[in-house]
Each structure stands twice: as C-alpha cells, then as structure tokens.
C-alpha cells in the first residue's frame, strides 16, 4: 500500500502544551466515537491528563503505529430532507475516536506549514489566510491512499509522520447500525471522514496529480501571467480563451483525477462563456456539459455580465428564509423598530453557502 518512504530521524516528543492547544481547538459538544470519549471530557482533564496523553502519543509516534481501537469508527445516518423511507435522503457521518483526532491534529500542527508551502496560489482550500473569496476575487473523498502518501513523500514531510499516517490508514473499518444489527464495513480507500488532517492530505494528493498538467500558457492572463484554474479543495474552476482549450483542459483534468481515484460530478459540472467565445459544445467522456448563465460559487452568484441583481435577490431570499425561523420570537416584540432593524443587520451576516462540483468557464 505504501510508496517508497525513505529513512529519517526520530521527531521530537509531543509536549503537554501541544496536547493542551489541540484540545482547546476542538469543537465543544461534538459526538464521540466508538470509545465514547468526548472532547468536553478531555477539556475537563487538566494538566495531568495532558502529560499522560503526551507520553502515550509520543510512544505511538516513536513506534509509528496507532492503537487498533483507533482504526474503528462508527457511522450514523443523518436525515437531510424528504422521504425518511428513502435511503438517498440520508447523509452518512463517520464518528472517529476523539483521541485519534487529537493525535492527528497534533501531527497536523507540526506539518501544516510544509503542506501549505507545497500548494500553488490557485488552491485556497483549508489553508491559513486563504478563503473562498480569494478565489472569487482573483471535506469524504474516494481517493487512493497510495496517491496521498506519494504526495506527502513528494512534499518532503518528515518520515516518521509519513509512516505514522500510513499506519492510520491500515486495516480501518466502520460500523453501521442497520435494523438493530451492527454491520462492519472495511475501508479500502479515501481519506478518513471527520479527521482534521484529511482535508490537507486530500489537497496534497490533488496537487501531486495536477503538477503533471502542462498549463503554463493556458487560461486567462491575470497580473501578467496565465491563470488556468482556481481551487478550493476539490471545487475547481477552469479558465480558458476558447471552447477548444476548455475541452482539452477538461479532458486532461479528468484523466489525472482518475489516476488517483477521483471522478468528476457530471451533474454539477457546467460551463459559462461570454459573447465573444467561439463554439457551443463541451463534452465529458461523450456526455455534453450543460451551459449555464450563472453559478453560485462559494456563496456568491457569478455571471459573465457581472450583474449583481441576481446575487442581491438571492441573498435577500436567503435572509428572509432564515429570518422566518425566528418569526415566533420576533412576533412577540411590540416595538416596531426592534422588529425591523435587527433583520437588516442580520441580513448582512448571512453565511455563504458552499456548493460542490467541478466547473469550467471560457
């Protein structure tokens, strides 16, 4: 399963202070994994617990092997909307051991800078000081584990962390409760859902695959250089000067993606073009890609005319929809000013909605 990982020196021991910082950064009131240990329980442990956990985690890092209990996760089905009898209306959520997530969070803190420095400017996903708006203004993924580890080797991540992370993906399984009967499912590929280090590992593997694309003179010129794409994790926008170039770039991206186990979402793959663009058809493996006049990208509706009318209307509707959830409370207010003004302040803080998929623009 593992690529050729060279030998390396033993990393420094994990300190109680590192454990404390990692615990403090964990979200409160999150569901525990199979071991029933919650983040709130660790947060209440204090310095003595930090020392004990640091000693154990240093031992796991030195041996480059994690406890077998950490390989097991629990998957629960969360109803999204629609018919509760339809399985497609449920989202699977994987609950990992909180102690395991604490361990990988500590490793992530140590190697995060190495992973970020290997990412191009086009990638804004899961990076400090980057956001989806950076892309507008300028994660469980079924990805091969071997591709992830090869990417980490290529980015020269410390060998001990590499071997330890490789062990984290060995002989993993998840348990699903169906009709009062637990079913154990082995996990053969993909990053572990809910693991804090998974998004960074996915981005590293994607960059490792896309490095082979020769797009130095493709895309559109921005600040004196060609910009072929923008990325937020697996959400990719392609830029081109013609439909022929867009077709070639889409085909090449599809091929490198398949090599690491990724498949494009055809229902969300669309293209937009301006009035000066030639050609009217773009295909993905023989299937015509739908053309669209606008697309919601990380919470903002984009179009070729830069018309904000649709975006303003969409945000206003979203604000009213959320405000409607508070109607029971606001209807009890007798002061008209209090009933009106909080809404407009609230409207300006509607969080953007993230939509997935791979899109092309020309």
XYZ file of C-alpha atoms in Angstrom:
362
model
C 0.000 0.000 0.000
C 2.820 2.411 0.830
C 5.158 4.155 -1.643
C 8.906 4.085 -1.140
C 9.334 6.030 2.102
C 12.987 6.817 2.921
C 14.534 6.526 6.363
C 14.576 9.538 8.663
C 15.380 10.830 12.133
C 13.121 10.483 15.156
C 10.962 13.604 15.633
C 10.811 15.499 18.949
C 8.499 14.212 21.663
C 4.959 15.529 21.840
C 4.716 18.083 24.645
C 1.821 18.522 27.101
C 1.469 22.091 25.779
C 0.847 20.731 22.265
C -1.868 18.454 23.622
C -3.446 21.328 25.549
C -3.565 23.584 22.469
C -5.016 20.777 20.345
C -7.743 20.071 22.925
C -8.641 23.757 23.177
C -9.044 23.964 19.392
C -11.516 21.059 19.268
C -15.186 21.935 18.870
C -17.263 21.535 22.048
C -20.316 19.284 22.299
C -19.247 17.096 19.370
C -20.378 13.474 19.169
C -17.835 10.940 20.500
C -16.527 7.950 18.594
C -16.849 4.251 19.468
C -14.851 4.724 22.691
C -17.463 7.270 23.975
C -14.729 9.738 24.969
C -15.818 13.280 24.115
C -13.842 16.480 23.555
C -15.598 18.041 26.549
C -14.291 15.227 28.755
C -10.710 15.862 27.580
C -11.154 19.595 28.082
C -12.049 18.983 31.735
C -8.982 16.789 32.340
C -6.410 19.467 33.102
C -2.604 19.421 33.028
C -2.197 15.926 34.494
C -4.209 14.450 31.619
C -2.176 16.473 29.110
C 1.033 14.932 30.454
C -0.337 11.378 30.234
C -1.676 11.869 26.699
C 1.601 13.450 25.560
C 3.558 10.429 26.832
C 1.282 7.947 25.076
C 1.204 9.912 21.811
C 4.992 10.253 21.811
C 5.165 6.475 22.167
C 2.811 5.958 19.196
C 4.863 8.385 17.121
C 8.121 6.675 18.062
C 6.721 3.223 17.192
C 4.984 4.651 14.070
C 1.885 2.694 14.995
C -1.501 3.678 16.446
C -3.740 1.602 18.776
C -6.068 -0.790 16.970
C -9.090 0.833 18.652
C -8.403 3.978 16.627
C -8.863 2.091 13.358
C -12.547 1.540 14.101
C -15.133 4.261 13.517
C -18.898 4.480 13.909
C -21.107 5.682 11.049
C -24.527 7.188 11.700
C -27.112 8.241 9.120
C -28.419 11.813 9.380
C -31.684 12.642 7.614
C -31.303 15.621 5.255
C -34.788 16.229 3.857
C -37.581 14.480 2.008
C -38.975 10.986 2.448
C -37.487 9.287 5.507
C -38.069 5.904 3.857
C -35.665 6.799 1.020
C -32.046 5.979 1.894
C -30.761 8.608 -0.575
C -32.191 11.297 1.718
C -29.675 10.431 4.439
C -26.081 11.602 4.842
C -23.552 9.220 6.437
C -21.471 10.809 9.198
C -18.347 8.997 10.369
C -17.539 9.339 14.080
C -13.863 8.751 14.814
C -12.212 8.365 18.192
C -11.673 11.840 19.662
C -8.296 10.686 20.996
C -7.306 9.683 17.459
C -8.405 13.083 16.126
C -6.402 14.749 18.893
C -3.326 12.770 17.824
C -3.641 13.646 14.118
C -4.414 17.278 14.986
C -1.094 17.433 16.824
C 0.704 15.967 13.805
C -1.116 18.381 11.502
C 0.081 21.351 13.551
C 3.658 20.202 13.037
C 3.478 19.528 9.288
C 0.869 22.119 8.254
C 3.437 24.664 7.096
C 5.174 22.068 4.918
C 1.881 21.096 3.285
C 0.770 24.708 2.748
C 4.042 25.785 1.167
C 3.703 23.000 -1.417
C 0.299 24.289 -2.561
C 0.005 26.716 -5.503
C -1.699 30.099 -5.307
C -4.671 28.616 -7.168
C -5.553 26.423 -4.154
C -7.356 28.289 -1.360
C -8.978 25.337 0.392
C -8.090 24.511 4.013
C -5.168 26.956 4.146
C -4.430 29.672 6.668
C -5.066 33.219 5.408
C -6.952 31.872 2.384
C -10.704 31.739 1.797
C -13.220 31.077 -0.938
C -13.496 34.845 -1.524
C -9.801 34.836 -2.525
C -10.803 32.703 -5.494
C -13.841 34.808 -6.365
C -11.746 37.936 -6.310
C -8.802 36.831 -8.235
C -14.046 17.657 3.235
C -15.023 12.058 2.344
C -13.244 11.717 -0.955
C -12.679 8.342 -2.565
C -9.021 8.911 -3.319
C -6.311 6.265 -3.498
C -4.342 6.021 -0.250
C -1.151 5.367 -2.210
C -1.615 8.699 -4.014
C -1.942 10.512 -0.673
C 1.249 9.013 0.716
C 3.135 9.578 -2.553
C 2.122 13.235 -2.390
C 3.415 13.552 1.179
C 6.711 11.934 0.140
C 6.960 14.384 -2.760
C 6.367 17.312 -0.393
C 9.150 16.009 1.894
C 7.035 15.544 5.001
C 9.069 14.128 7.895
C 9.435 10.370 7.505
C 8.152 9.439 10.974
C 4.950 11.385 10.392
C 4.630 9.716 6.990
C 4.936 6.217 8.388
C 2.573 7.009 11.256
C -0.053 8.436 8.893
C 0.353 5.404 6.649
C -0.404 3.194 9.649
C -3.510 5.295 10.384
C -4.987 4.036 7.097
C -4.112 0.377 7.577
C -6.949 -2.133 8.264
C -9.538 0.545 9.051
C -13.249 -0.207 9.311
C -16.519 1.439 10.283
C -19.643 0.063 11.933
C -23.166 0.947 10.806
C -26.255 0.076 12.858
C -28.943 -1.236 10.486
C -32.220 -2.613 11.837
C -30.723 -3.091 15.316
C -27.878 -5.115 13.810
C -24.317 -3.738 13.575
C -22.617 -4.182 10.203
C -18.833 -3.789 9.940
C -17.546 -2.355 6.658
C -13.814 -2.391 5.795
C -12.420 0.875 4.397
C -10.066 0.329 1.479
C -9.588 3.862 0.113
C -10.308 7.520 0.740
C -9.311 9.928 3.486
C -10.999 9.380 6.842
C -14.131 11.495 7.156
C -14.036 13.772 10.196
C -10.265 13.580 10.612
C -8.740 17.053 10.975
C -5.771 16.143 8.787
C -7.853 14.668 5.930
C -8.511 17.949 4.035
C -4.803 18.793 3.928
C -3.926 15.293 2.746
C -6.568 15.462 0.040
C -5.277 18.823 -1.205
C -1.730 17.441 -1.240
C -2.789 14.447 -3.356
C -4.736 16.653 -5.777
C -1.768 18.991 -6.230
C 0.534 15.991 -6.723
C -1.701 14.793 -9.567
C -2.214 18.224 -11.157
C 1.518 19.004 -11.192
C 1.769 16.845 -14.315
C -0.591 19.168 -16.243
C 1.303 21.458 -18.622
C -0.893 24.539 -18.394
C 1.764 27.267 -18.260
C 0.308 29.035 -21.313
C -3.338 28.113 -20.835
C -6.114 30.029 -19.164
C -6.535 33.798 -18.970
C -3.988 36.499 -18.191
C -4.157 37.963 -14.689
C -1.428 40.336 -13.484
C 0.883 39.364 -16.330
C 0.653 35.583 -16.001
C -1.708 32.875 -17.164
C -4.323 31.681 -14.672
C -5.626 28.254 -15.783
C -7.671 27.370 -12.696
C -8.762 28.230 -9.175
C -9.357 25.609 -6.483
C -10.982 25.255 -3.120
C -10.173 21.641 -2.158
C -11.906 19.583 -4.891
C -14.006 22.503 -6.143
C -12.189 23.556 -9.317
C -12.855 26.329 -11.832
C -11.101 26.150 -15.214
C -10.430 29.292 -17.258
C -9.794 29.244 -20.996
C -9.750 31.521 -24.034
C -11.775 29.175 -26.257
C -14.062 26.165 -26.030
C -11.381 24.020 -27.711
C -8.910 24.907 -24.978
C -11.569 24.334 -22.308
C -12.341 20.908 -23.807
C -8.671 19.909 -23.782
C -8.163 21.105 -20.200
C -11.292 19.297 -19.006
C -10.141 16.035 -20.609
C -6.660 16.315 -19.115
C -8.017 17.125 -15.655
C -10.392 14.169 -15.878
C -7.532 11.801 -16.729
C -5.200 12.868 -13.902
C -8.121 12.746 -11.481
C -8.963 9.167 -12.390
C -5.367 8.117 -11.747
C -5.759 8.935 -8.045
C -9.315 7.617 -7.756
C -11.325 10.826 -8.319
C -14.367 11.143 -10.562
C -15.997 14.354 -11.730
C -19.552 15.066 -10.630
C -21.255 15.353 -14.018
C -24.472 16.817 -12.642
C -22.569 19.780 -11.151
C -20.045 20.243 -13.956
C -21.175 23.219 -16.056
C -19.623 25.903 -18.230
C -20.195 29.594 -18.852
C -18.970 31.698 -21.765
C -19.124 35.328 -22.788
C -20.459 36.770 -26.036
C -17.021 36.704 -27.684
C -16.366 32.993 -27.167
C -16.479 30.625 -30.136
C -18.024 27.144 -30.054
C -21.122 25.937 -28.304
C -20.394 22.408 -27.059
C -18.125 20.884 -24.393
C -18.208 17.173 -23.563
C -17.018 14.958 -20.728
C -16.435 11.380 -21.854
C -19.029 11.726 -24.614
C -21.652 13.451 -22.460
C -22.450 17.070 -23.253
C -21.795 19.511 -20.417
C -24.686 21.850 -19.680
C -24.188 25.561 -20.258
C -25.344 27.986 -17.581
C -25.736 31.760 -17.461
C -24.832 31.990 -13.751
C -23.491 29.774 -10.977
C -23.385 30.033 -7.199
C -19.720 29.695 -6.270
C -18.940 29.739 -2.529
C -21.964 31.745 -1.617
C -21.916 34.223 -4.489
C -23.809 34.116 -7.766
C -21.408 34.735 -10.667
C -22.202 35.608 -14.274
C -20.340 36.910 -17.302
C -22.019 40.341 -17.184
C -21.053 40.947 -13.519
C -24.718 41.731 -12.878
C -25.358 41.839 -9.120
C -29.148 41.923 -9.406
C -29.496 38.131 -9.183
C -26.998 37.925 -6.314
C -28.781 40.607 -4.295
C -32.133 38.912 -4.819
C -30.712 35.524 -3.834
C -29.219 36.873 -0.615
C -32.419 38.699 0.235
C -34.433 35.491 -0.182
C -31.906 33.586 1.944
C -32.158 36.230 4.657
C -35.942 36.078 4.737
C -35.844 32.271 4.863
C -33.565 32.267 7.918
C -35.411 35.183 9.486
C -38.623 33.168 9.145
C -37.197 30.649 11.598
C -37.169 33.432 14.219
C -40.687 34.683 13.492
C -42.168 33.070 16.598
C -39.831 35.140 18.775
C -39.938 38.381 16.783
C -43.742 38.387 16.569
C -43.823 38.843 20.332
C -41.926 42.158 20.120
C -44.118 45.238 20.488
C -41.508 47.815 19.436
C -41.661 48.189 15.650
C -38.059 49.491 15.461
C -36.708 46.419 17.236
C -38.644 44.150 14.885
C -37.273 45.787 11.713
C -33.697 46.895 12.392
C -32.266 43.574 13.698
C -33.329 41.958 10.434
C -31.243 44.256 8.251
C -28.219 43.796 10.483
C -28.804 40.061 10.331
C -29.142 40.075 6.530
C -25.613 41.389 6.093
C -24.249 38.414 8.045
C -25.894 35.542 6.175
C -23.156 32.912 5.907
C -22.286 31.938 2.315
C -23.438 28.552 1.132
C -20.856 26.187 -0.319
C -21.749 24.266 -3.449
C -19.564 21.460 -4.734
C -18.585 20.200 -8.158
C -16.045 20.937 -10.853
C -16.872 23.736 -13.270
C -15.333 25.158 -16.428
C -15.503 28.712 -17.647
C -14.433 30.047 -21.022
